[in-house]
Amino acid sequence: MTNVPLPDDLTYYSSRRQDDVDALAWPVFSQRALELLRASGEVLRPGPGEVLWDAGDPYDLYLVIAGGVMLVDRREDRVVYVIEEGDFVGELGMLMGQRAFLPGVAMDGTEVLRVPVEALRRLVEISGELSDVLLSAFDARRRMLMRLGEGGLVLAGDDDRDLHRLQEFAERNQLPYRTVLRSDSQAWSALNATTILPGTGTVVVTGQRRVIQSPSTRDLASALGIDLWGLSDDTRCDLLVVGAGPAGLAAAVTAASEGLDVVVVEDIAIGGQAGSSSRIENYLGFPGGISGAELTRAGLLQAVKFGTRLVSPRSATALSRVAGGFRVRLDDESDVVACAVVIASGVRYRHLDVPGLSDLEGRGVYYAATELEARVVSHRIAVVVGGANSAGQAALFLARHADQVHLLTRRDDLRETMSNYLAQRLLHHERVTVHPRCELSGVHGTDWLHTVTLRGHGQEQEVQVDTPGLFLMIGADPCTTWLHDAGVDLDPNGFVVTRDGFATSLPGVFAVGDARAGSVKRVASAVGEGSVVISVVHSYLADTAAPLTGTGEVEARKCFQARNP
Ligand SMILES: Cc1cc2nc3c(=O)[nH]c(=O)nc-3n(C[C@H](O)[C@H](O)[C@H](O)COP(=O)(O)OP(=O)(O)OC[C@H]3O[C@@H](n4cnc5c(N)ncnc54)[C@H](O)[C@@H]3O)c2cc1C
């Protein structure tokens, strides 16, 4: 372990300054909880300045018995946070094997109790109290880091599509980050003083001062150690869930809470379509509505609590039957072998065939309306295309930021395709103008969207609207191309055909949520299907748990049998 010099003057957020933090983030352990932690940990007395873990390392829980532990941004040699006596170091990602965002450095006279993360996972399983206290604290800490933008991760570059892609990935995966724009000369020089930045393009700077130029979202995920949560050395499982939208997350939480070894593969971001929703108002238990981001964070926390392993961003590209189960090929050519598979890959938004539109994607043309996109139309005009609930919600949400929102629908009446409550709100909203029987006919702009043209059905003349933000919410296609050669029946539109509940034509493979033919395209139904399918999965696993013959691929089945004799 290396040492870092202790700074003389500390200006930092402290675990004891309750005025600027969420109290939930710094709970006090009961005697019983402390005893459990002590029985699983070891006491260390590091010297002042000793690095307990570095940015990019996997890390353990450290309970500070005396002294303190500083979380340091080594890029700027700045103490970001001090964990003081009685408090503990730990964050949500820790339970998922994620690497530390920031290094931890011991202060003078420090004594800590180190509890290895493996032991901590076991404690969370066996102790309801520790599980409650730790998970609430981890959740509050992640929210705090997101709010402060203090995760050690910097996304830097020009305010363009590339940067927006990385910001969206960070936001949707709940990663705390800070943006530094080249146009902000002061912030850029400050970052450049400690990190050598390129003259052009987008860069990611990690807490280890690692600079990644023009990174893909997967480069970003693997730099943070979040792409293969818990899957590095074992790609076999009882149940593989493809897709981490509401249906997939519900299936994973239910299955893992009932003792199955679950792996979830997610292509883009946890939360699926719901994760990009600004406010879900028709989900039971949230009378004031809940944002997709909040719902996703809670679902993720629950999945982690029960030990679900998560692989993201990776997409399933093929499924085949092997002795004792199924092999799912991922887009990095790796395989996951599972006894049973739940398809929860949902749907993806359609794109409009308007010349020049794809060139402006991410530069004024969007397929989601979250806080990130809303900033673009703040005090400006926004145009939304679509007649379903998602379009209605987007229009209402954007109307909180924009001066005026134009909503274009091909139908005569919004109520043909939209929930009545949404249609009524839109029709009575002072900043929303609904254009029935109207279509988008053109987009204009070079670096950024500048103007759109609209045309009413049966009308010759086009109308021009100057806008920096066009939101396309025009229906969706199922994400099922990866199943084309799998022997899973799809309907003519590509949705997965199911019978007897959620069984597909391939025994052992089940489908839930929006990807399933005939499903109700709602969060509640996706969550319901994802939860209920697990009882069918259990029956399948129990019925087929007879001794199997075959090759090494029966191992997945054997591991299930060993735990469920
Ligand atoms: C903006 C918006 C607002 C909405 N608002 C509401 C609302 O207020 N109320 C409501 O009830 N419903 C709402 N909906 C609909 C609701 O979000 C969906 O019905 C629900 O998310 C469906 O869940 P799902 O898990 O089946 O699929 P999805 O949410 O589509 O999730 C599927 C996941 O699978 C992943 N995936 C796809 N293919 C692969 C692959 N090959 N490998 C790995 N992963 C893959 C996707 O990236 C995605 O994350 C809204 C939708 C949108 C877009």
Coordinates of C-alpha atoms and ligand atoms in Angstrom, one line a residue:
M1 CA 0.0 0.0 0.0
T2 CA 1.3 3.4 -0.9
N3 CA 1.0 6.5 1.2
V4 CA -0.4 9.9 0.3
P5 CA 0.4 13.1 2.2
L6 CA -2.3 14.3 4.5
P7 CA -3.6 17.8 3.5
D8 CA -3.3 20.6 6.1
D9 CA -6.6 22.2 5.4
L10 CA -9.6 20.0 4.8
T11 CA -12.7 21.3 3.1
Y12 CA -14.9 18.4 2.5
Y13 CA -18.3 16.8 3.1
S14 CA -18.2 14.9 6.3
S15 CA -20.2 11.9 7.5
R16 CA -20.9 14.0 10.6
R17 CA -22.1 17.1 8.9
Q18 CA -25.7 16.1 9.0
D19 CA -26.9 19.4 7.5
D20 CA -25.6 18.6 4.0
V21 CA -26.2 14.9 3.9
D22 CA -29.2 12.6 4.1
A23 CA -29.2 11.2 7.6
L24 CA -30.2 7.7 6.2
A25 CA -26.7 7.6 4.7
W26 CA -25.0 7.5 8.1
P27 CA -27.0 5.1 10.3
V28 CA -26.0 4.0 13.8
F29 CA -25.6 0.3 14.2
S30 CA -27.2 -1.6 17.1
Q31 CA -25.0 -3.6 19.4
R32 CA -26.3 -6.8 17.7
A33 CA -25.4 -5.5 14.3
L34 CA -21.9 -4.5 15.5
E35 CA -21.3 -7.9 17.0
L36 CA -22.2 -9.5 13.6
L37 CA -19.8 -7.2 11.8
R38 CA -17.0 -7.8 14.3
A39 CA -17.4 -11.5 14.0
S40 CA -16.9 -11.3 10.3
G41 CA -14.2 -8.7 10.1
E42 CA -10.6 -7.9 11.3
V43 CA -9.3 -4.8 13.0
L44 CA -6.6 -2.8 11.2
R45 CA -4.5 0.1 12.4
P46 CA -3.2 1.8 9.2
G47 CA -0.7 4.6 9.4
P48 CA -1.6 8.2 8.5
G49 CA -1.8 8.6 4.8
E50 CA -1.9 4.9 4.1
V51 CA -4.1 4.0 1.1
L52 CA -6.6 1.4 2.2
W53 CA -7.9 0.9 -1.3
D54 CA -7.2 2.7 -4.5
A55 CA -9.7 4.0 -7.2
G56 CA -10.4 1.1 -9.5
D57 CA -9.9 -1.6 -6.8
P58 CA -12.6 -3.8 -5.5
Y59 CA -13.2 -2.7 -1.9
D60 CA -14.6 -3.9 1.4
L61 CA -16.7 -2.3 4.2
Y62 CA -14.6 -0.3 6.7
L63 CA -16.2 0.7 10.0
V64 CA -14.2 3.5 11.5
I65 CA -13.5 2.8 15.1
A66 CA -11.1 5.7 15.7
G67 CA -9.7 8.5 13.5
G68 CA -11.1 8.7 10.0
V69 CA -10.9 7.6 6.4
M70 CA -10.7 10.3 3.7
L71 CA -12.1 9.7 0.2
V72 CA -9.7 11.5 -2.1
D73 CA -10.0 12.7 -5.6
R74 CA -6.4 12.1 -6.6
R75 CA -6.8 13.8 -9.9
E76 CA -7.1 17.1 -8.1
D77 CA -5.5 16.0 -4.7
R78 CA -8.8 17.0 -3.1
V79 CA -10.4 15.4 -0.1
V80 CA -14.0 14.8 -1.2
Y81 CA -15.4 13.2 1.9
V82 CA -14.2 12.2 5.4
I83 CA -15.8 9.1 7.1
E84 CA -15.5 9.8 10.7
E85 CA -15.5 7.7 13.9
G86 CA -18.6 5.4 14.2
D87 CA -19.4 5.6 10.5
F88 CA -18.6 3.2 7.8
V89 CA -17.3 3.2 4.2
G90 CA -19.4 1.5 1.7
E91 CA -21.5 2.1 -1.3
L92 CA -24.1 0.2 -3.4
G93 CA -21.6 -0.9 -6.1
M94 CA -19.6 -2.7 -3.4
L95 CA -22.1 -5.5 -3.1
M96 CA -21.9 -6.0 -6.9
G97 CA -18.1 -6.2 -7.0
Q98 CA -17.9 -2.8 -8.5
R99 CA -14.5 -1.1 -8.2
A100 CA -14.1 2.0 -6.0
F101 CA -14.8 5.4 -7.5
L102 CA -12.4 7.1 -5.1
P103 CA -9.5 5.9 -3.0
G104 CA -9.7 5.7 0.8
V105 CA -6.9 7.1 2.8
A106 CA -6.4 6.7 6.6
M107 CA -6.1 9.8 8.8
D108 CA -4.0 10.1 12.0
G109 CA -4.7 7.6 14.8
T110 CA -7.1 5.5 12.6
E111 CA -8.5 2.1 13.6
V112 CA -10.9 0.4 11.3
L113 CA -12.9 -2.8 11.3
R114 CA -12.6 -4.3 7.7
V115 CA -15.4 -6.6 6.7
P116 CA -14.7 -8.4 3.4
V117 CA -17.4 -7.9 0.8
E118 CA -18.1 -11.7 0.6
A119 CA -18.8 -11.8 4.3
L120 CA -20.9 -8.7 4.0
R121 CA -23.1 -10.3 1.3
R122 CA -23.7 -13.3 3.7
L123 CA -24.6 -10.9 6.6
V124 CA -27.1 -9.1 4.4
E125 CA -28.7 -12.5 3.6
I126 CA -29.0 -13.7 7.2
S127 CA -29.6 -10.5 9.1
G128 CA -32.8 -8.5 8.3
E129 CA -31.5 -5.6 10.4
L130 CA -28.1 -5.3 8.7
S131 CA -29.8 -5.7 5.3
D132 CA -32.2 -2.8 6.1
V133 CA -29.6 -0.5 7.5
L134 CA -26.9 -1.1 5.0
L135 CA -29.2 -1.0 1.9
S136 CA -30.9 2.1 3.0
A137 CA -27.5 3.7 3.6
F138 CA -26.1 2.6 0.3
D139 CA -29.2 3.9 -1.5
A140 CA -29.0 7.3 0.2
R141 CA -25.2 7.5 -0.5
R142 CA -25.7 6.8 -4.2
R143 CA -28.4 9.5 -4.4
M144 CA -26.0 11.9 -2.6
L145 CA -23.1 11.1 -4.9
M146 CA -25.4 11.6 -7.9
R147 CA -26.6 14.9 -6.6
L148 CA -23.1 16.1 -5.8
G149 CA -21.7 14.7 -9.0
E150 CA -18.8 13.4 -6.8
G151 CA -18.0 9.9 -8.0
G152 CA -14.6 10.5 -9.3
L153 CA -15.9 10.1 -12.9
V154 CA -15.6 13.0 -15.3
L155 CA -17.2 13.1 -18.7
A156 CA -15.4 15.8 -20.7
G157 CA -15.7 17.2 -24.2
D158 CA -17.9 19.3 -26.4
D159 CA -21.6 19.5 -25.9
D160 CA -22.4 17.0 -28.6
R161 CA -24.0 13.7 -29.4
D162 CA -21.1 11.7 -28.2
L163 CA -21.0 13.4 -24.8
H164 CA -24.7 13.1 -24.5
R165 CA -24.5 9.3 -25.2
L166 CA -22.1 8.9 -22.2
Q167 CA -24.2 11.2 -20.0
E168 CA -27.3 9.2 -20.8
F169 CA -25.5 6.0 -20.0
A170 CA -24.3 7.3 -16.7
E171 CA -27.7 8.8 -15.7
R172 CA -29.6 5.7 -16.7
N173 CA -27.1 3.4 -14.8
Q174 CA -27.2 5.7 -11.8
L175 CA -23.5 6.5 -12.0
P176 CA -22.4 9.7 -10.2
Y177 CA -20.4 11.9 -12.6
R178 CA -19.3 15.4 -13.4
T179 CA -19.4 17.0 -16.8
V180 CA -16.6 19.3 -18.0
L181 CA -17.2 21.2 -21.3
R182 CA -14.4 22.4 -23.5
S183 CA -16.3 25.7 -23.8
D184 CA -16.0 26.2 -20.0
S185 CA -12.3 27.3 -20.2
Q186 CA -11.9 27.6 -16.4
A187 CA -13.2 24.1 -15.6
W188 CA -11.3 22.6 -18.6
S189 CA -8.0 24.2 -17.6
A190 CA -8.5 22.9 -14.0
L191 CA -9.0 19.4 -15.3
N192 CA -6.2 19.7 -17.9
A193 CA -3.8 20.8 -15.1
T194 CA -3.9 17.3 -13.6
T195 CA -4.9 15.2 -16.6
I196 CA -3.6 15.5 -20.1
L197 CA -6.7 16.1 -22.3
P198 CA -6.9 15.8 -26.0
G199 CA -7.8 18.8 -28.2
T200 CA -10.8 17.2 -29.7
G201 CA -13.4 14.5 -29.0
T202 CA -15.0 13.1 -25.9
V203 CA -13.0 11.8 -23.0
V204 CA -13.7 9.9 -19.8
V205 CA -11.4 10.5 -16.9
T206 CA -11.8 7.9 -14.1
G207 CA -10.9 8.3 -10.5
Q208 CA -7.5 6.5 -11.2
R209 CA -6.7 9.4 -13.6
R210 CA -7.2 7.0 -16.5
V211 CA -8.1 8.9 -19.6
I212 CA -10.2 7.1 -22.2
Q213 CA -10.6 8.8 -25.5
S214 CA -13.8 8.4 -27.6
P215 CA -15.0 5.6 -25.4
S216 CA -17.9 3.3 -26.1
T217 CA -20.4 2.9 -23.3
R218 CA -18.9 -0.6 -22.8
D219 CA -15.4 1.0 -22.4
L220 CA -16.9 3.3 -19.8
A221 CA -18.6 0.4 -18.0
S222 CA -15.6 -1.8 -17.9
A223 CA -13.4 1.1 -16.7
L224 CA -15.7 1.4 -13.7
G225 CA -15.9 -2.4 -13.3
I226 CA -19.7 -2.5 -13.7
D227 CA -20.0 -4.5 -16.9
L228 CA -19.7 -8.0 -15.5
W229 CA -21.0 -7.7 -12.0
G230 CA -20.1 -11.0 -10.3
L231 CA -19.8 -12.9 -13.5
S232 CA -16.0 -12.9 -14.0
D233 CA -15.3 -16.5 -13.2
D234 CA -18.7 -18.2 -13.5
T235 CA -21.0 -18.1 -16.4
R236 CA -23.4 -20.8 -15.3
C237 CA -26.7 -20.2 -13.5
D238 CA -30.1 -21.6 -12.7
L239 CA -31.9 -18.8 -14.4
L240 CA -30.8 -16.3 -17.1
V241 CA -33.0 -13.2 -17.5
V242 CA -32.5 -11.3 -20.8
G243 CA -33.4 -7.7 -20.3
A244 CA -33.4 -5.6 -17.1
G245 CA -36.6 -3.6 -17.6
P246 CA -39.4 -3.8 -15.0
A247 CA -40.3 -7.4 -16.2
G248 CA -36.7 -8.6 -16.1
L249 CA -35.9 -6.9 -12.8
A250 CA -39.1 -8.3 -11.2
A251 CA -38.2 -11.8 -12.4
A252 CA -34.7 -11.5 -11.1
V253 CA -35.7 -10.2 -7.7
T254 CA -38.4 -12.9 -7.2
A255 CA -36.2 -15.7 -8.4
A256 CA -33.1 -14.6 -6.4
S257 CA -35.2 -14.1 -3.3
E258 CA -36.4 -17.6 -3.7
G259 CA -32.9 -19.0 -3.8
L260 CA -32.3 -19.3 -7.5
D261 CA -28.9 -18.3 -8.8
V262 CA -29.8 -15.6 -11.3
V263 CA -27.9 -13.8 -14.0
V264 CA -29.4 -10.8 -15.8
V265 CA -28.1 -9.6 -19.2
E266 CA -28.9 -6.0 -20.1
D267 CA -28.1 -4.4 -23.4
I268 CA -28.3 -0.7 -22.5
A269 CA -29.4 0.3 -19.1
I270 CA -31.2 -1.1 -16.1
G271 CA -34.8 0.0 -16.0
G272 CA -35.7 -0.5 -19.7
Q273 CA -38.3 1.9 -21.1
A274 CA -39.6 2.6 -17.7
G275 CA -36.1 3.9 -16.7
S276 CA -36.5 6.7 -19.3
S277 CA -39.9 7.7 -18.0
S278 CA -40.0 11.0 -16.2
R279 CA -43.1 10.2 -14.1
I280 CA -45.1 7.0 -13.8
E281 CA -48.4 7.8 -12.2
N282 CA -50.4 4.6 -12.6
Y283 CA -48.1 2.3 -10.6
L284 CA -49.7 1.0 -7.4
G285 CA -48.4 2.5 -4.2
F286 CA -47.1 5.9 -5.6
P287 CA -50.1 8.3 -5.5
G288 CA -47.8 11.2 -6.4
G289 CA -46.1 9.2 -9.2
I290 CA -42.6 7.9 -9.3
S291 CA -39.9 8.7 -11.8
G292 CA -38.4 5.8 -13.9
A293 CA -35.0 6.6 -12.4
E294 CA -36.3 6.2 -8.8
L295 CA -38.2 3.0 -9.6
T296 CA -35.1 1.6 -11.3
R297 CA -32.8 2.4 -8.4
A298 CA -35.1 0.7 -6.0
G299 CA -35.4 -2.4 -8.2
L300 CA -31.7 -2.5 -8.7
L301 CA -31.1 -2.3 -4.9
Q302 CA -33.5 -5.2 -4.4
A303 CA -31.9 -7.3 -7.1
V304 CA -28.5 -6.7 -5.5
K305 CA -29.8 -7.5 -2.0
F306 CA -30.8 -10.9 -3.1
G307 CA -27.5 -11.6 -4.9
T308 CA -28.5 -11.2 -8.6
R309 CA -25.6 -11.0 -10.9
L310 CA -25.8 -8.4 -13.7
V311 CA -24.0 -8.2 -17.0
S312 CA -24.4 -4.9 -18.8
P313 CA -24.0 -3.4 -21.4
R314 CA -24.1 -6.7 -23.2
S315 CA -26.8 -8.0 -25.5
A316 CA -28.0 -11.5 -26.1
T317 CA -27.5 -12.4 -29.7
A318 CA -28.5 -16.1 -29.9
L319 CA -30.1 -18.8 -27.8
S320 CA -29.6 -22.5 -28.3
R321 CA -30.5 -25.7 -26.5
V322 CA -27.6 -27.6 -24.9
A323 CA -27.7 -30.7 -22.7
G324 CA -29.2 -29.7 -19.4
G325 CA -30.3 -26.2 -20.3
F326 CA -29.6 -23.4 -22.7
R327 CA -26.7 -21.4 -24.0
V328 CA -27.2 -17.7 -24.6
R329 CA -24.5 -16.1 -26.7
L330 CA -23.6 -12.5 -25.9
D331 CA -22.4 -9.8 -28.3
D332 CA -18.8 -10.1 -27.0
E333 CA -18.9 -13.8 -28.1
S334 CA -19.1 -15.0 -24.5
D335 CA -21.7 -17.5 -23.4
V336 CA -24.0 -17.9 -20.4
V337 CA -25.3 -21.4 -19.7
A338 CA -28.6 -21.6 -17.7
C339 CA -31.1 -24.2 -16.7
A340 CA -34.0 -21.9 -17.7
V341 CA -34.3 -18.6 -19.6
V342 CA -36.8 -15.7 -19.1
I343 CA -37.1 -13.5 -22.1
A344 CA -37.8 -9.9 -20.9
S345 CA -36.2 -8.0 -23.7
G346 CA -39.1 -5.6 -24.2
V347 CA -39.6 -3.3 -27.1
R348 CA -37.6 -0.5 -28.7
Y349 CA -38.9 2.8 -30.2
R350 CA -39.5 3.1 -33.9
H351 CA -37.6 5.6 -35.9
L352 CA -39.2 7.9 -38.4
D353 CA -38.2 7.9 -42.1
V354 CA -37.6 11.6 -42.4
P355 CA -34.5 12.8 -44.4
G356 CA -31.7 14.1 -42.1
L357 CA -33.4 12.8 -38.9
S358 CA -30.8 10.2 -38.0
D359 CA -28.0 12.8 -38.4
L360 CA -29.6 14.9 -35.7
E361 CA -30.2 12.1 -33.2
G362 CA -28.8 13.2 -29.8
R363 CA -28.4 16.7 -31.2
G364 CA -32.0 17.8 -30.8
V365 CA -33.7 14.6 -31.8
Y366 CA -34.5 12.3 -28.9
Y367 CA -36.4 9.1 -28.1
A368 CA -36.7 9.7 -24.4
A369 CA -37.7 12.7 -22.3
T370 CA -35.7 12.8 -19.0
E371 CA -34.2 15.7 -17.1
L372 CA -31.2 15.4 -19.4
E373 CA -33.2 16.1 -22.6
A374 CA -35.5 18.6 -20.8
R375 CA -32.6 21.0 -20.3
V376 CA -32.3 21.4 -24.0
V377 CA -35.8 22.8 -24.3
S378 CA -35.8 24.8 -21.1
H379 CA -37.7 28.1 -21.8
R380 CA -37.8 27.2 -25.5
I381 CA -40.2 25.3 -27.8
A382 CA -40.4 21.5 -27.8
V383 CA -42.1 19.2 -30.4
V384 CA -43.3 15.7 -29.4
V385 CA -44.5 13.2 -32.0
G386 CA -46.8 10.3 -30.9
G387 CA -50.2 9.5 -29.6
A388 CA -49.6 6.9 -26.9
N389 CA -49.2 7.3 -23.1
S390 CA -45.4 7.7 -23.4
A391 CA -45.8 10.7 -25.8
G392 CA -48.4 12.2 -23.5
Q393 CA -46.2 11.9 -20.5
A394 CA -43.2 13.3 -22.3
A395 CA -45.3 16.3 -23.4
L396 CA -46.5 17.0 -19.9
F397 CA -43.1 16.6 -18.4
L398 CA -41.5 18.9 -21.0
A399 CA -44.2 21.5 -20.5
R400 CA -42.7 21.9 -17.0
H401 CA -39.5 23.2 -18.6
A402 CA -40.4 24.5 -22.0
D403 CA -42.4 27.6 -22.9
Q404 CA -44.5 25.7 -25.4
V405 CA -44.9 22.1 -26.3
H406 CA -46.4 21.0 -29.7
L407 CA -47.8 17.4 -29.6
L408 CA -48.4 15.8 -33.1
T409 CA -50.7 12.8 -33.5
R410 CA -51.9 11.1 -36.6
R411 CA -55.2 10.3 -34.9
D412 CA -58.4 12.4 -34.8
D413 CA -58.5 12.2 -31.1
L414 CA -55.8 11.6 -28.5
R415 CA -58.2 9.4 -26.5
E416 CA -58.1 6.7 -29.2
T417 CA -54.6 5.8 -28.1
M418 CA -53.9 7.5 -24.8
S419 CA -55.2 7.1 -21.2
N420 CA -58.1 9.5 -20.7
Y421 CA -56.5 11.2 -17.7
L422 CA -53.4 12.1 -19.7
A423 CA -55.4 13.2 -22.8
Q424 CA -57.5 15.5 -20.6
R425 CA -54.5 17.1 -18.9
L426 CA -52.8 17.7 -22.2
L427 CA -55.9 19.2 -23.8
H428 CA -56.3 21.6 -20.9
H429 CA -52.6 22.5 -20.4
E430 CA -51.9 26.1 -21.2
R431 CA -48.4 25.4 -22.6
V432 CA -49.4 22.3 -24.7
T433 CA -50.9 22.5 -28.2
V434 CA -52.2 19.3 -29.5
H435 CA -52.1 18.9 -33.3
P436 CA -54.4 16.0 -34.4
R437 CA -54.1 14.5 -37.9
C438 CA -50.7 16.0 -38.2
E439 CA -47.3 14.5 -39.2
L440 CA -43.7 15.5 -39.1
S441 CA -42.5 16.2 -42.6
G442 CA -39.0 17.6 -42.2
V443 CA -36.1 18.4 -39.9
H444 CA -33.5 21.1 -40.4
G445 CA -30.2 22.0 -38.7
T446 CA -26.6 21.3 -39.2
D447 CA -24.8 20.9 -35.9
W448 CA -28.1 20.9 -33.9
L449 CA -31.8 20.7 -34.7
H450 CA -33.1 24.2 -35.6
T451 CA -36.5 23.8 -37.2
V452 CA -39.1 21.1 -37.9
T453 CA -41.8 21.2 -40.5
L454 CA -45.3 19.8 -39.9
R455 CA -48.1 18.9 -42.3
G456 CA -51.7 18.4 -41.5
H457 CA -53.4 15.4 -43.2
G458 CA -54.9 16.5 -46.6
Q459 CA -53.1 19.8 -46.5
E460 CA -50.6 21.0 -49.0
Q461 CA -48.9 23.7 -46.9
E462 CA -46.3 22.9 -44.3
V463 CA -45.9 24.8 -41.1
Q464 CA -42.4 25.5 -39.7
V465 CA -41.6 25.5 -36.0
D466 CA -38.3 26.6 -34.6
T467 CA -37.2 24.2 -31.9
P468 CA -34.0 22.8 -30.4
G469 CA -35.8 19.6 -29.2
L470 CA -37.9 17.0 -31.1
F471 CA -39.1 14.0 -29.2
L472 CA -40.2 10.9 -31.1
M473 CA -42.5 8.6 -29.2
I474 CA -44.1 6.7 -32.1
G475 CA -44.5 3.1 -31.0
A476 CA -42.1 0.3 -30.7
D477 CA -40.9 -3.0 -32.1
P478 CA -40.1 -6.1 -30.0
C479 CA -36.4 -6.8 -29.3
T480 CA -36.5 -10.4 -30.4
T481 CA -34.2 -10.6 -33.4
W482 CA -31.8 -12.6 -31.2
L483 CA -34.4 -15.4 -31.1
H484 CA -34.8 -15.9 -34.8
D485 CA -33.0 -19.2 -34.9
A486 CA -33.8 -20.3 -31.4
G487 CA -36.9 -22.4 -32.1
V488 CA -39.0 -19.9 -30.1
D489 CA -42.3 -19.1 -31.9
L490 CA -42.8 -15.4 -32.7
D491 CA -46.0 -13.8 -34.1
P492 CA -46.0 -12.0 -37.4
N493 CA -44.9 -8.8 -35.7
G494 CA -42.0 -10.4 -33.9
F495 CA -43.6 -10.7 -30.4
V496 CA -43.0 -14.0 -28.5
V497 CA -45.9 -16.3 -28.5
T498 CA -46.7 -17.8 -25.1
R499 CA -49.2 -20.4 -23.9
D500 CA -50.1 -21.8 -20.4
G501 CA -49.1 -18.5 -18.8
F502 CA -45.6 -17.6 -20.0
A503 CA -44.2 -20.8 -21.6
T504 CA -42.8 -20.3 -25.1
S505 CA -42.7 -23.1 -27.7
L506 CA -39.3 -24.1 -26.3
P507 CA -39.8 -25.8 -22.9
G508 CA -37.6 -24.1 -20.3
V509 CA -37.8 -20.7 -22.0
F510 CA -40.4 -18.2 -20.8
A511 CA -41.4 -14.7 -21.9
V512 CA -42.8 -11.8 -19.9
G513 CA -43.5 -8.1 -20.3
D514 CA -43.7 -6.1 -23.5
A515 CA -41.8 -8.6 -25.7
R516 CA -44.6 -11.1 -25.1
A517 CA -47.4 -11.3 -27.7
G518 CA -50.7 -9.9 -26.3
S519 CA -49.1 -8.3 -23.2
V520 CA -50.5 -5.1 -21.7
K521 CA -47.8 -2.5 -22.3
R522 CA -47.6 -1.2 -18.8
V523 CA -45.1 -1.1 -15.9
A524 CA -47.4 -2.8 -13.5
S525 CA -48.2 -5.7 -15.9
A526 CA -44.5 -6.2 -16.7
V527 CA -43.7 -6.3 -13.0
G528 CA -46.6 -8.7 -12.4
E529 CA -45.6 -11.0 -15.2
G530 CA -41.9 -11.0 -14.1
S531 CA -42.9 -11.9 -10.6
V532 CA -45.5 -14.6 -11.5
V533 CA -43.3 -16.4 -14.1
I534 CA -41.0 -17.6 -11.4
S535 CA -43.5 -20.0 -10.0
V536 CA -43.7 -21.6 -13.5
V537 CA -39.9 -21.6 -13.7
H538 CA -39.8 -23.4 -10.4
S539 CA -42.2 -26.1 -11.6
Y540 CA -40.2 -26.5 -14.8
L541 CA -37.0 -26.9 -12.9
A542 CA -38.5 -29.3 -10.4
D543 CA -40.1 -31.4 -13.2
T544 CA -36.9 -31.7 -15.2
A545 CA -34.5 -32.2 -12.3
A546 CA -34.2 -35.9 -13.2
P547 CA -30.6 -37.1 -13.6
L548 CA -29.2 -36.0 -16.9
T549 CA -26.6 -37.4 -19.2
G550 CA -24.5 -35.2 -21.5
T551 CA -21.4 -33.1 -21.7
G552 CA -19.9 -30.4 -19.5
E553 CA -22.9 -28.2 -20.2
V554 CA -25.0 -30.2 -17.7
E555 CA -23.1 -28.4 -15.0
A556 CA -25.6 -25.7 -14.8
R557 CA -28.3 -28.3 -14.1
K558 CA -26.1 -30.1 -11.6
C559 CA -25.5 -26.9 -9.6
F560 CA -29.2 -26.4 -9.4
Q561 CA -29.8 -30.0 -8.4
A562 CA -27.1 -29.9 -5.8
R563 CA -28.8 -27.0 -4.1
N564 CA -32.3 -28.4 -4.6
P565 CA -32.0 -32.2 -4.0
Ligands
LIG1 C1 -41.2 7.3 -21.9 C2 -42.0 6.1 -21.4 C3 -43.0 6.4 -20.5 C4 -43.8 5.3 -20.0 N1 -44.7 5.5 -19.0 C5 -45.5 4.6 -18.5 C6 -46.4 4.8 -17.4 O1 -46.5 5.9 -17.0 N2 -47.1 3.8 -17.0 C7 -47.0 2.5 -17.5 O2 -47.6 1.6 -17.0 N3 -46.1 2.3 -18.5 C8 -45.4 3.3 -19.0 N4 -44.5 3.0 -20.1 C9 -44.4 1.6 -20.6 C10 -43.6 0.8 -19.7 O3 -42.4 1.5 -19.4 C11 -43.3 -0.6 -20.4 O4 -44.5 -1.2 -20.6 C12 -42.4 -1.4 -19.5 O5 -41.2 -0.8 -19.3 C13 -42.2 -2.8 -20.2 O6 -41.2 -3.5 -19.4 P1 -40.4 -4.7 -20.0 O7 -39.4 -5.1 -18.9 O8 -41.3 -5.7 -20.5 O9 -39.6 -4.1 -21.2 P2 -38.6 -2.9 -21.4 O10 -38.9 -1.8 -20.4 O11 -38.6 -2.5 -22.8 O12 -37.2 -3.5 -21.0 C14 -36.5 -4.4 -21.8 C15 -35.0 -4.3 -21.6 O13 -34.4 -5.4 -22.3 C16 -33.2 -4.9 -22.9 N5 -32.9 -5.7 -24.1 C17 -33.5 -5.7 -25.3 N6 -32.9 -6.6 -26.1 C18 -31.9 -7.2 -25.4 C19 -31.0 -8.2 -25.7 N7 -30.9 -8.8 -26.9 N8 -30.1 -8.5 -24.8 C20 -30.1 -7.9 -23.5 N9 -31.0 -6.9 -23.2 C21 -31.9 -6.6 -24.1 C22 -33.5 -3.4 -23.2 O14 -32.4 -2.7 -23.3 C23 -34.4 -3.0 -22.0 O15 -33.7 -2.5 -21.0 C24 -43.7 4.0 -20.6 C25 -42.7 3.8 -21.6 C26 -41.9 4.9 -22.0 C27 -40.9 4.6 -23.0

